[in-house]
PDB file of C-alpha atoms in Angstrom:
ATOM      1  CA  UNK A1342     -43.211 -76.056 -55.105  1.00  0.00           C
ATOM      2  CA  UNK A1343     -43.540 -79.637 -56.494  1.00  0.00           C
ATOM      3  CA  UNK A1344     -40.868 -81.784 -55.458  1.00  0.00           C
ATOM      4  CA  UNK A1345     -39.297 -82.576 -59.171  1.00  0.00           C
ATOM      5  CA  UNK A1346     -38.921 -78.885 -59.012  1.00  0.00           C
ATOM      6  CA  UNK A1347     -36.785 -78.475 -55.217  1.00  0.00           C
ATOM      7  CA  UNK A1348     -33.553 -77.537 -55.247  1.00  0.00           C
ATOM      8  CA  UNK A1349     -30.223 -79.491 -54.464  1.00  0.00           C
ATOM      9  CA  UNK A1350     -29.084 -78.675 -51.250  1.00  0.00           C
ATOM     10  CA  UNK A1351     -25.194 -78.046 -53.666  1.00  0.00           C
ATOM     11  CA  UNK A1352     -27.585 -75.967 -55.854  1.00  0.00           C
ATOM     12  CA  UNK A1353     -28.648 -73.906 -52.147  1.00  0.00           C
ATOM     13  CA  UNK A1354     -25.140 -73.595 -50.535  1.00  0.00           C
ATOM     14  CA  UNK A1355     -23.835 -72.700 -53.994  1.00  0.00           C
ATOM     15  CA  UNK A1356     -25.457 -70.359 -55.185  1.00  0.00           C
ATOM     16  CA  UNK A1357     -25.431 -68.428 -52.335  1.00  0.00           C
ATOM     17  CA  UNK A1358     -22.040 -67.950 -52.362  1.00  0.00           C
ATOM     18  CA  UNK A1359     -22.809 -66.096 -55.475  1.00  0.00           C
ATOM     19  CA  UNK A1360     -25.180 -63.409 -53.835  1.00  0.00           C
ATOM     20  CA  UNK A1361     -21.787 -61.269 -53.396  1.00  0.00           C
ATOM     21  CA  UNK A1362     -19.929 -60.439 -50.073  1.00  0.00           C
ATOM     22  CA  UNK A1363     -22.897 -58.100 -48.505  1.00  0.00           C
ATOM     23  CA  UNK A1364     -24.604 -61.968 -47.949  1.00  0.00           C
ATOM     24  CA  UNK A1365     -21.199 -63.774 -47.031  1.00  0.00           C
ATOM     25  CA  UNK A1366     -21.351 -64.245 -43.454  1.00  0.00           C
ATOM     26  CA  UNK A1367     -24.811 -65.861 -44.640  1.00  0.00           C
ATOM     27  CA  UNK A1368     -23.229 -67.971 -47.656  1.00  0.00           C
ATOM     28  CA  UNK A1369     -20.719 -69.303 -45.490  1.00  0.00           C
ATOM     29  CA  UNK A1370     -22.610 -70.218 -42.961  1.00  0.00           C
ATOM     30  CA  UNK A1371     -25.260 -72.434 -45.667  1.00  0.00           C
ATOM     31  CA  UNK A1372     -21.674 -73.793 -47.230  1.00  0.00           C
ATOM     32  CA  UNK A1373     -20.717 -74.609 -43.502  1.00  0.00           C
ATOM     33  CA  UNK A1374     -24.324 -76.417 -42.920  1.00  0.00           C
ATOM     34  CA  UNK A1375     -23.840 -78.063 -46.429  1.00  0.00           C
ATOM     35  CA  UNK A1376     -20.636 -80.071 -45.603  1.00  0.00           C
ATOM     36  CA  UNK A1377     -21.538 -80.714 -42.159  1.00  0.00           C
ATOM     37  CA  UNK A1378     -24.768 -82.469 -43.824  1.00  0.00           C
ATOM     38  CA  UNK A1379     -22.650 -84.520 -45.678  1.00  0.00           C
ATOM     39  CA  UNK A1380     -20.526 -85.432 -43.189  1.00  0.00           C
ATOM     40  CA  UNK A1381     -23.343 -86.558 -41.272  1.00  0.00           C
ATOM     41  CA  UNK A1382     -24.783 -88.686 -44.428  1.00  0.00           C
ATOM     42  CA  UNK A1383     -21.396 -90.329 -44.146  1.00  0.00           C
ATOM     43  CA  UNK A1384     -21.921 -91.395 -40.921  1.00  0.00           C
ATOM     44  CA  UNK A1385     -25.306 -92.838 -41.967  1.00  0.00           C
ATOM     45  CA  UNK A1386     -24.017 -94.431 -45.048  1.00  0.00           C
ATOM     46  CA  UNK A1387     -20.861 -96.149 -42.674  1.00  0.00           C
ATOM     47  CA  UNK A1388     -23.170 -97.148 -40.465  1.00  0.00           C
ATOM     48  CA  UNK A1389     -21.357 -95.552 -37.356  1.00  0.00           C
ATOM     49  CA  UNK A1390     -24.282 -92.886 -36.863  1.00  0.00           C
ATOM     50  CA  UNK A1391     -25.996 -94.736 -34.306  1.00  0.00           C
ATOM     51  CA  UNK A1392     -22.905 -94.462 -32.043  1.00  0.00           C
ATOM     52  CA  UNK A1393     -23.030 -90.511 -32.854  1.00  0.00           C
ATOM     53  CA  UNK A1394     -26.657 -90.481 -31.744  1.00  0.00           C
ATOM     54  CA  UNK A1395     -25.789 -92.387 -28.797  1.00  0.00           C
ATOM     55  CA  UNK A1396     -22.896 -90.707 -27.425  1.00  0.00           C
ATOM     56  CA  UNK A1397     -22.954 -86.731 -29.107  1.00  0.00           C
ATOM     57  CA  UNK A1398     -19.689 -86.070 -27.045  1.00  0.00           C
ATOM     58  CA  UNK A1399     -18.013 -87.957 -29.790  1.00  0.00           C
ATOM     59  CA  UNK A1400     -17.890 -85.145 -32.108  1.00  0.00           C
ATOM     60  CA  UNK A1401     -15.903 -83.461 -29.739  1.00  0.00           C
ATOM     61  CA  UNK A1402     -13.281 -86.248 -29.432  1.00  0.00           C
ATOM     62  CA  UNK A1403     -13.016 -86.465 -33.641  1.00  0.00           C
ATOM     63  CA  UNK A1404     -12.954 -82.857 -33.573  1.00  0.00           C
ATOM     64  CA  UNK A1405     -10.169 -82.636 -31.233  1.00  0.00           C
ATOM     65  CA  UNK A1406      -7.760 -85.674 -32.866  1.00  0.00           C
ATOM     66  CA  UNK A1407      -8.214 -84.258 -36.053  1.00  0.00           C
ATOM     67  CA  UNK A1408      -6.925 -81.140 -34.662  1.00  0.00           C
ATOM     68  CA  UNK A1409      -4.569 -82.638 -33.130  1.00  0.00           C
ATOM     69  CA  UNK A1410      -3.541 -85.102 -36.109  1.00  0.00           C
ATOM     70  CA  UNK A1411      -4.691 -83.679 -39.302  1.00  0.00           C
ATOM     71  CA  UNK A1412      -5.157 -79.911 -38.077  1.00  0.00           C
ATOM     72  CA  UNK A1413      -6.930 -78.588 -41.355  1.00  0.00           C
ATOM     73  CA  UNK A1414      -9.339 -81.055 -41.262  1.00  0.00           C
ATOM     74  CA  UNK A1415      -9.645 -80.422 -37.896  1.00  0.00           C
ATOM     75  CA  UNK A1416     -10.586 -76.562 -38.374  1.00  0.00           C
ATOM     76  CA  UNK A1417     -12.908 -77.233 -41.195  1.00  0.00           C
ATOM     77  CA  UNK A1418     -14.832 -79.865 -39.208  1.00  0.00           C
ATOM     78  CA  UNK A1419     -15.107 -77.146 -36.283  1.00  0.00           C
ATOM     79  CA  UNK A1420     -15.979 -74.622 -38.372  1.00  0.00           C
ATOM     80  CA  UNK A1421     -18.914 -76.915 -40.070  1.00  0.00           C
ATOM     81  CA  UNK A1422     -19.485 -77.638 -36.494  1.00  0.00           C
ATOM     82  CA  UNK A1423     -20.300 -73.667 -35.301  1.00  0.00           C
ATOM     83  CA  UNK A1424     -22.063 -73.098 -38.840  1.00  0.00           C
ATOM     84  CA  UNK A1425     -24.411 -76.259 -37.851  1.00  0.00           C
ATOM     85  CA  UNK A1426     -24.838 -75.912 -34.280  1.00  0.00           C
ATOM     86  CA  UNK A1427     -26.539 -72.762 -34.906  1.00  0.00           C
ATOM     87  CA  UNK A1428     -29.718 -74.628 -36.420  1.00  0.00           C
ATOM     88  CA  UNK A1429     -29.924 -77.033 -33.551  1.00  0.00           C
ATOM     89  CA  UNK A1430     -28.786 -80.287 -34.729  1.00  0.00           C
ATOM     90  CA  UNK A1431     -30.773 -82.839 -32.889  1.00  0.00           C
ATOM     91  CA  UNK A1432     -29.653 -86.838 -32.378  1.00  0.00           C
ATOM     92  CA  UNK A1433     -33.554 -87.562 -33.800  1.00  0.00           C
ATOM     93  CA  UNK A1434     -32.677 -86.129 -36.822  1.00  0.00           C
ATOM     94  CA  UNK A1435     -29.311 -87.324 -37.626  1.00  0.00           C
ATOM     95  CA  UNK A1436     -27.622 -84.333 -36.294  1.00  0.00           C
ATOM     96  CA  UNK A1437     -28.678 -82.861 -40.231  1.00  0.00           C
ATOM     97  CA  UNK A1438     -29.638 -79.322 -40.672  1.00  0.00           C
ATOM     98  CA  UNK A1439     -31.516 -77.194 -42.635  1.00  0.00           C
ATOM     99  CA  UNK A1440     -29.687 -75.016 -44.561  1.00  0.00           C
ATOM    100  CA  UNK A1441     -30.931 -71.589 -44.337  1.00  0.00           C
ATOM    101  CA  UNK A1442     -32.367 -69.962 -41.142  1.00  0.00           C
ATOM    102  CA  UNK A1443     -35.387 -68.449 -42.651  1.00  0.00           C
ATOM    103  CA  UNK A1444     -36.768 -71.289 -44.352  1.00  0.00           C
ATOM    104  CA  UNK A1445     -38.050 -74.430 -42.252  1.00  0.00           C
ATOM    105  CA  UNK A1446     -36.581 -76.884 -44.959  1.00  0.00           C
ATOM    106  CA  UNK A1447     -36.990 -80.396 -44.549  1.00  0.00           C
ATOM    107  CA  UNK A1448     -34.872 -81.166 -48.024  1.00  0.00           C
ATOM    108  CA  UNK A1449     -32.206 -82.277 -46.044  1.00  0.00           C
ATOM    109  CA  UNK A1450     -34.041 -84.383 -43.221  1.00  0.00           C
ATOM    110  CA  UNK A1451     -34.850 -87.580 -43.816  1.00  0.00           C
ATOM    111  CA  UNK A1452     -38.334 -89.223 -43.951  1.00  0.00           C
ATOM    112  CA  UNK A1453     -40.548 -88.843 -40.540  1.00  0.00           C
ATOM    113  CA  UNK A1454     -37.591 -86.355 -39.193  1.00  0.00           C
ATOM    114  CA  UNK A1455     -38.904 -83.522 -40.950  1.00  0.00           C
ATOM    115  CA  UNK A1456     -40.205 -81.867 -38.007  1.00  0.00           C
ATOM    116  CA  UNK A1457     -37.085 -82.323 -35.909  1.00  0.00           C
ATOM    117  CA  UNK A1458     -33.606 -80.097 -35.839  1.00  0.00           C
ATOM    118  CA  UNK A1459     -35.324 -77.049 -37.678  1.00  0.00           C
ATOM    119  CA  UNK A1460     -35.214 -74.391 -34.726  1.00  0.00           C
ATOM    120  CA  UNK A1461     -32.627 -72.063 -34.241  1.00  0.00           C
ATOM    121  CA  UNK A1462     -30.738 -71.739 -30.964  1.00  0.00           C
ATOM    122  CA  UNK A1463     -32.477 -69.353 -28.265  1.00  0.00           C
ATOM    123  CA  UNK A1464     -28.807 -67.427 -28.560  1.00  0.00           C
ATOM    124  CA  UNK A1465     -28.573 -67.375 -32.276  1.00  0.00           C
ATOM    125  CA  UNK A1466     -30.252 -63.345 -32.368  1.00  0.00           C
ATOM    126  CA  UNK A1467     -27.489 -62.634 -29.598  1.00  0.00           C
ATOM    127  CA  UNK A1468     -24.526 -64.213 -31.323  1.00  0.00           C
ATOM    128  CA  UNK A1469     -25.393 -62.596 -34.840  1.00  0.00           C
ATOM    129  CA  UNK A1470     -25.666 -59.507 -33.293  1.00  0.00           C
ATOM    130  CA  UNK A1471     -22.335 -59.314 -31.748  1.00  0.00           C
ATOM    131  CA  UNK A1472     -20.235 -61.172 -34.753  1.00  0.00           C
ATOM    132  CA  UNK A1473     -21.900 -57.537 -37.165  1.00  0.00           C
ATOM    133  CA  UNK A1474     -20.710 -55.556 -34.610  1.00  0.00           C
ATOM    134  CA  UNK A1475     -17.631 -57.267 -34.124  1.00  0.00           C
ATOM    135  CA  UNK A1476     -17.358 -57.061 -38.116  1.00  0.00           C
ATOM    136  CA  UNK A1477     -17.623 -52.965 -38.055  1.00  0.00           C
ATOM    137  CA  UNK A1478     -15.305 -53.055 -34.805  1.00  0.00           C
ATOM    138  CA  UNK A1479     -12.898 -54.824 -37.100  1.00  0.00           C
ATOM    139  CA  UNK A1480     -13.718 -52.871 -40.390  1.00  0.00           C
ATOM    140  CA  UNK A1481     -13.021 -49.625 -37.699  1.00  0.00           C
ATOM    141  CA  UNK A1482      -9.703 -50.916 -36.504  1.00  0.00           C
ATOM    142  CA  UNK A1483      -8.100 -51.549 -39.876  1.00  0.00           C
ATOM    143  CA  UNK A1484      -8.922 -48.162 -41.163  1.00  0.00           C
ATOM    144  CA  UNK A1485      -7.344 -46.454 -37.683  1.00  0.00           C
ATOM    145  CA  UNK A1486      -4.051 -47.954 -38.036  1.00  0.00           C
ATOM    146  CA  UNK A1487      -3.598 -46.389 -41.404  1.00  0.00           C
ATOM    147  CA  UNK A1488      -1.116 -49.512 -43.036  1.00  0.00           C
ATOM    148  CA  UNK A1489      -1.573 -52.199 -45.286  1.00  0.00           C
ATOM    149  CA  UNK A1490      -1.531 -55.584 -43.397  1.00  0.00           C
ATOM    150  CA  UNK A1491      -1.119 -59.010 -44.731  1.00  0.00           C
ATOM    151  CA  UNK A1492      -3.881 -61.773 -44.349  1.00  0.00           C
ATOM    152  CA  UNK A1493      -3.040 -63.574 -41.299  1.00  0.00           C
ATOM    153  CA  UNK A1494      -2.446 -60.100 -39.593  1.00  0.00           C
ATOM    154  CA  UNK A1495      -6.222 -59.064 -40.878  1.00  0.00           C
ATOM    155  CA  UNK A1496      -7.369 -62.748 -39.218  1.00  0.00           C
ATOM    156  CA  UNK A1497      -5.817 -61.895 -36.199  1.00  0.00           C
ATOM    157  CA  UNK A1498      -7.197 -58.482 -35.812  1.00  0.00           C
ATOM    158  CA  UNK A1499     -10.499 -60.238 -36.616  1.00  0.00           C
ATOM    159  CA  UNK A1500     -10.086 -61.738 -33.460  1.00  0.00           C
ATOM    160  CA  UNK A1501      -9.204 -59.649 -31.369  1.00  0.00           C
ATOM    161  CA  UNK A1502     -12.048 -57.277 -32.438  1.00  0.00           C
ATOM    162  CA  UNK A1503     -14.175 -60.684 -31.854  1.00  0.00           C
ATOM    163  CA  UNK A1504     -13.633 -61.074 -28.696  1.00  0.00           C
ATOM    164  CA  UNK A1505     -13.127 -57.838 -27.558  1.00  0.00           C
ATOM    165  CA  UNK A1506     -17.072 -57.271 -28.670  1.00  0.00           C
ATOM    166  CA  UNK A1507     -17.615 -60.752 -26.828  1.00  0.00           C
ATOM    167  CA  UNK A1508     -16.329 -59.088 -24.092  1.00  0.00           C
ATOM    168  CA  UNK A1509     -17.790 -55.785 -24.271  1.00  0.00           C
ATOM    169  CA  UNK A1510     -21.267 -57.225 -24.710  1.00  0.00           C
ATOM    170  CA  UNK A1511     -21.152 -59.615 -21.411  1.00  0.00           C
ATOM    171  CA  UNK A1512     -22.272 -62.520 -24.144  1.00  0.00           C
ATOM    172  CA  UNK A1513     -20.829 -66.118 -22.380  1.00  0.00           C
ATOM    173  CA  UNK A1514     -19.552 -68.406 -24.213  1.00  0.00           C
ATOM    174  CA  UNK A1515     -17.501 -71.873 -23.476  1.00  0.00           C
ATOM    175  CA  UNK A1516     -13.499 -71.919 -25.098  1.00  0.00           C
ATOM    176  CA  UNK A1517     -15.186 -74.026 -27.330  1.00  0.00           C
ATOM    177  CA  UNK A1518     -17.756 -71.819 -28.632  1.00  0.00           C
ATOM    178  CA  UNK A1519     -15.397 -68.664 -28.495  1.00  0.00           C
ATOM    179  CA  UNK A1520     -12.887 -70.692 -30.582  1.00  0.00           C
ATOM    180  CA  UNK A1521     -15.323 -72.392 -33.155  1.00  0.00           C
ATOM    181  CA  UNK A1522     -17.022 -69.001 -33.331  1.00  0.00           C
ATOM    182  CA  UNK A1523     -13.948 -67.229 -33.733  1.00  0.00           C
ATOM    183  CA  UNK A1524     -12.288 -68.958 -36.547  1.00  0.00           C
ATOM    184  CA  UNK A1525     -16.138 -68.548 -38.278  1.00  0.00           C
ATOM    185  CA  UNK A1526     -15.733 -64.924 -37.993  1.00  0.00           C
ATOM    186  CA  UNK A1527     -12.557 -64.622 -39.150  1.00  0.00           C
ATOM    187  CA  UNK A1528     -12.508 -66.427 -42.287  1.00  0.00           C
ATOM    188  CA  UNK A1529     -16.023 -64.216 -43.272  1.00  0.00           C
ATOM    189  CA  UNK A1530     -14.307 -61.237 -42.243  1.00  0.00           C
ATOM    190  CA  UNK A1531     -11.095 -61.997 -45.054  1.00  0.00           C
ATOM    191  CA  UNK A1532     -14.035 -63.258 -47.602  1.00  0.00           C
ATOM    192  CA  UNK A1533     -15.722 -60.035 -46.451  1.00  0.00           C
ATOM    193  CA  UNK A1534     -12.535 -57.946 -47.258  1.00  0.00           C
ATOM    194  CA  UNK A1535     -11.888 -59.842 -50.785  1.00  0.00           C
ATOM    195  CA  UNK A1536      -9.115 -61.821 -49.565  1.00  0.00           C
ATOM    196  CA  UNK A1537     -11.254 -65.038 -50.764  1.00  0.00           C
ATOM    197  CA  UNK A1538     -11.436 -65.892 -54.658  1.00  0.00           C
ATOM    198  CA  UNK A1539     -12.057 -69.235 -53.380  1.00  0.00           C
ATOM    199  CA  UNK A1540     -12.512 -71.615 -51.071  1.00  0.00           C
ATOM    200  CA  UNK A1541      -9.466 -73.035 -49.644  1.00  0.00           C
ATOM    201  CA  UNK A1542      -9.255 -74.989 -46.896  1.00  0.00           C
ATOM    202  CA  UNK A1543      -5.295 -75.835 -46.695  1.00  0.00           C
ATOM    203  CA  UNK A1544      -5.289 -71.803 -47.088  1.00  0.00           C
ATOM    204  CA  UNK A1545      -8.066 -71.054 -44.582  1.00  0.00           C
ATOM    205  CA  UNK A1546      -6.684 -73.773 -41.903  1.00  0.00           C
ATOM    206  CA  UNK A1547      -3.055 -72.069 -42.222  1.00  0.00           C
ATOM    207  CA  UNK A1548      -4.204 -68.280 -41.684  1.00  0.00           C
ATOM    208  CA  UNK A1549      -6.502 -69.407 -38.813  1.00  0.00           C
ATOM    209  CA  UNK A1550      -3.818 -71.441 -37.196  1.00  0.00           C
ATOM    210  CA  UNK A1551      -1.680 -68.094 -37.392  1.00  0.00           C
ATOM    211  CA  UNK A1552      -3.795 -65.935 -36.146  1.00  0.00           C
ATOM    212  CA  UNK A1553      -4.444 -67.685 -33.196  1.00  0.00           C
ATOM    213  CA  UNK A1554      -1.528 -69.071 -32.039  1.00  0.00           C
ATOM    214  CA  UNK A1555       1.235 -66.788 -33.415  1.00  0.00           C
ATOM    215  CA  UNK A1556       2.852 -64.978 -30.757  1.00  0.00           C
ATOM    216  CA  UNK A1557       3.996 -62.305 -33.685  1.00  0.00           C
ATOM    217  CA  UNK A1558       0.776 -61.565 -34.109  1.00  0.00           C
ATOM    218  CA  UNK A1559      -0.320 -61.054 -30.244  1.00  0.00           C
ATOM    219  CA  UNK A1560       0.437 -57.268 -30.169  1.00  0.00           C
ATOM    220  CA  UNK A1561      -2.811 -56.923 -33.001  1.00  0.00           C
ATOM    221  CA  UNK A1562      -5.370 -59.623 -31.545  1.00  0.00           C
ATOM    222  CA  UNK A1563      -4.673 -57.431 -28.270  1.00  0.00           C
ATOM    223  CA  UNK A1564      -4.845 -53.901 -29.473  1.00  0.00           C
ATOM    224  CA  UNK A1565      -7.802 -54.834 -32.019  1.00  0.00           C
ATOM    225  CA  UNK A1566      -9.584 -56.256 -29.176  1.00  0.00           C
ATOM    226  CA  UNK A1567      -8.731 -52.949 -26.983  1.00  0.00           C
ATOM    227  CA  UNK A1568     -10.082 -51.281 -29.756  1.00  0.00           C
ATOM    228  CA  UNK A1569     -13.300 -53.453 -30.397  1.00  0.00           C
ATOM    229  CA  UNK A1570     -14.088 -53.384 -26.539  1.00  0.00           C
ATOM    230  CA  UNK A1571     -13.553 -49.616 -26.174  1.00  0.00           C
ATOM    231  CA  UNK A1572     -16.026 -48.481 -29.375  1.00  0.00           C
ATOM    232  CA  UNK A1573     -18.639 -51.276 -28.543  1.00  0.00           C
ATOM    233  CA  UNK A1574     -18.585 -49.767 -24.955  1.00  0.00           C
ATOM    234  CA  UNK A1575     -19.221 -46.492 -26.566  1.00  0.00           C
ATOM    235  CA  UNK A1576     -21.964 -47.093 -28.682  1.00  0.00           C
ATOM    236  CA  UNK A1577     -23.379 -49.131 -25.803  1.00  0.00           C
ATOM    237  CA  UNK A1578     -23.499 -45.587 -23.762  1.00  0.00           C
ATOM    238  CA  UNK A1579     -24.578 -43.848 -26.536  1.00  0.00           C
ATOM    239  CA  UNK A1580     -27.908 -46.351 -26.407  1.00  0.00           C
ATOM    240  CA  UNK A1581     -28.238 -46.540 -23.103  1.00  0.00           C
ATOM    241  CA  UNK A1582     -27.569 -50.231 -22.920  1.00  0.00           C
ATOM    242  CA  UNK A1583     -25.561 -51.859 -20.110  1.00  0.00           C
ATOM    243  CA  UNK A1584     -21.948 -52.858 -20.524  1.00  0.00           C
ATOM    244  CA  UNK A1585     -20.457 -55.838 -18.867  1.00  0.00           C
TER     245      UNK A1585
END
């Protein structure tokens, strides 16, 4: 493909949110990568990257005042955080991604870089495997307690049955990466379950915050998690595969 006729990276993380909600985990994850990209190209254009590239800890630190400040911000930068660390953003490169997983892209990457921040992390197979398990866990859940629940209850479920499957699997992960990684899941799993007709982030930051930190909605992260940790057990026996 000639470059006059490459795609836009929009034209990429786009139109894959078009590919209906059998791809969304995927779409979200290339919108994710998109804005983290031009976050990063923000940096560059300030000036400020070299600092970044420097001293990567700092993400953590503007991650965790904007949380602390400006708290939907601060969950949409995480979550552009998880969707990017997945590709293996690399100080060399800018800390930009490519945008898809299958494709070694060097559209976003500038000049001489092209080679850098393109593989995917050695845990990536691991971690996809237990968010679509976690994801029929959840789906599983929802249809056993037979009642209609309201979106921040469905986020909070989402978690639970999240980390129950974390759980249930033996997969380690930090706080960090279980909370990045769980606020990922859950707002695919309410796109997932058509509780999306757009992109929201005021909307998204709100439910997540909920379904966290609500002490309401304890009682479902715990039973959903009961629930996700007891059927991934199960299947787990029924294959012969270790649980932790």
């Amino acid at each position: 493909m000639s470059q006059d006729h490459q795609p836009f990276d929009s034209d990429v993380a786009f139109g894959a949110a078009a590919e209906g909600f059998d791809a969304v985990r995927s779409s979200l994850g290339i919108i994710g990568r998109y804005f983290w990209n031009l976050q990063m190209k923000l940096l560059l254009a300030t000036g400020v990257m070299p600092l970044f590239r420097a001293q990567w800890w700092l993400f953590v630190v503007v991650a965790i005042l904007l949380l602390a400040f400006i708290k939907p911000l601060g969950i949409a930068f995480t979550i552009t955080a998880f969707c990017a660390i997945t590709m293996n953003p690399t100080a060399h490169g800018n800390f930009i991604v490519p945008l898809k997983h299958e494709e070694k892209s060097t559209a976003s990457v500038p000049a001489g870089d092209a080679e850098l921040g393109t593989d995917v992390s050695p845990r990536f197979d691991e971690l996809e495997h237990v968010q679509l398990a976690a994801a029929e866990h959840h789906i599983g859940y929802l249809a056993a307690i037979k009642r209609d629940l309201v979106d921040k209850e469905i986020a909070a479920a989402a978690l639970g049955a999240f980390d129950g499957t974390v759980q249930a699997t033996g997969l380690k992960l930090s706080d960090f990466d279980m909370h990045t990684n769980g606020a990922a899941f859950l707002v695919a799993q309410l796109a997932n379950l058509g509780r999306m007709d757009k992109i929201d982030p005021d909307w998204i930051a709100q439910v997540t915050e909920e379904a966290m930190t609500s002490e309401a909605l304890e009682a479902i992260r715990a039973e959903a998690g009961r629930f996700a940790y007891k059927m991934e057990g199960a299947m787990r026996d029924d294959l012969g595969q270790p649980a932790s």
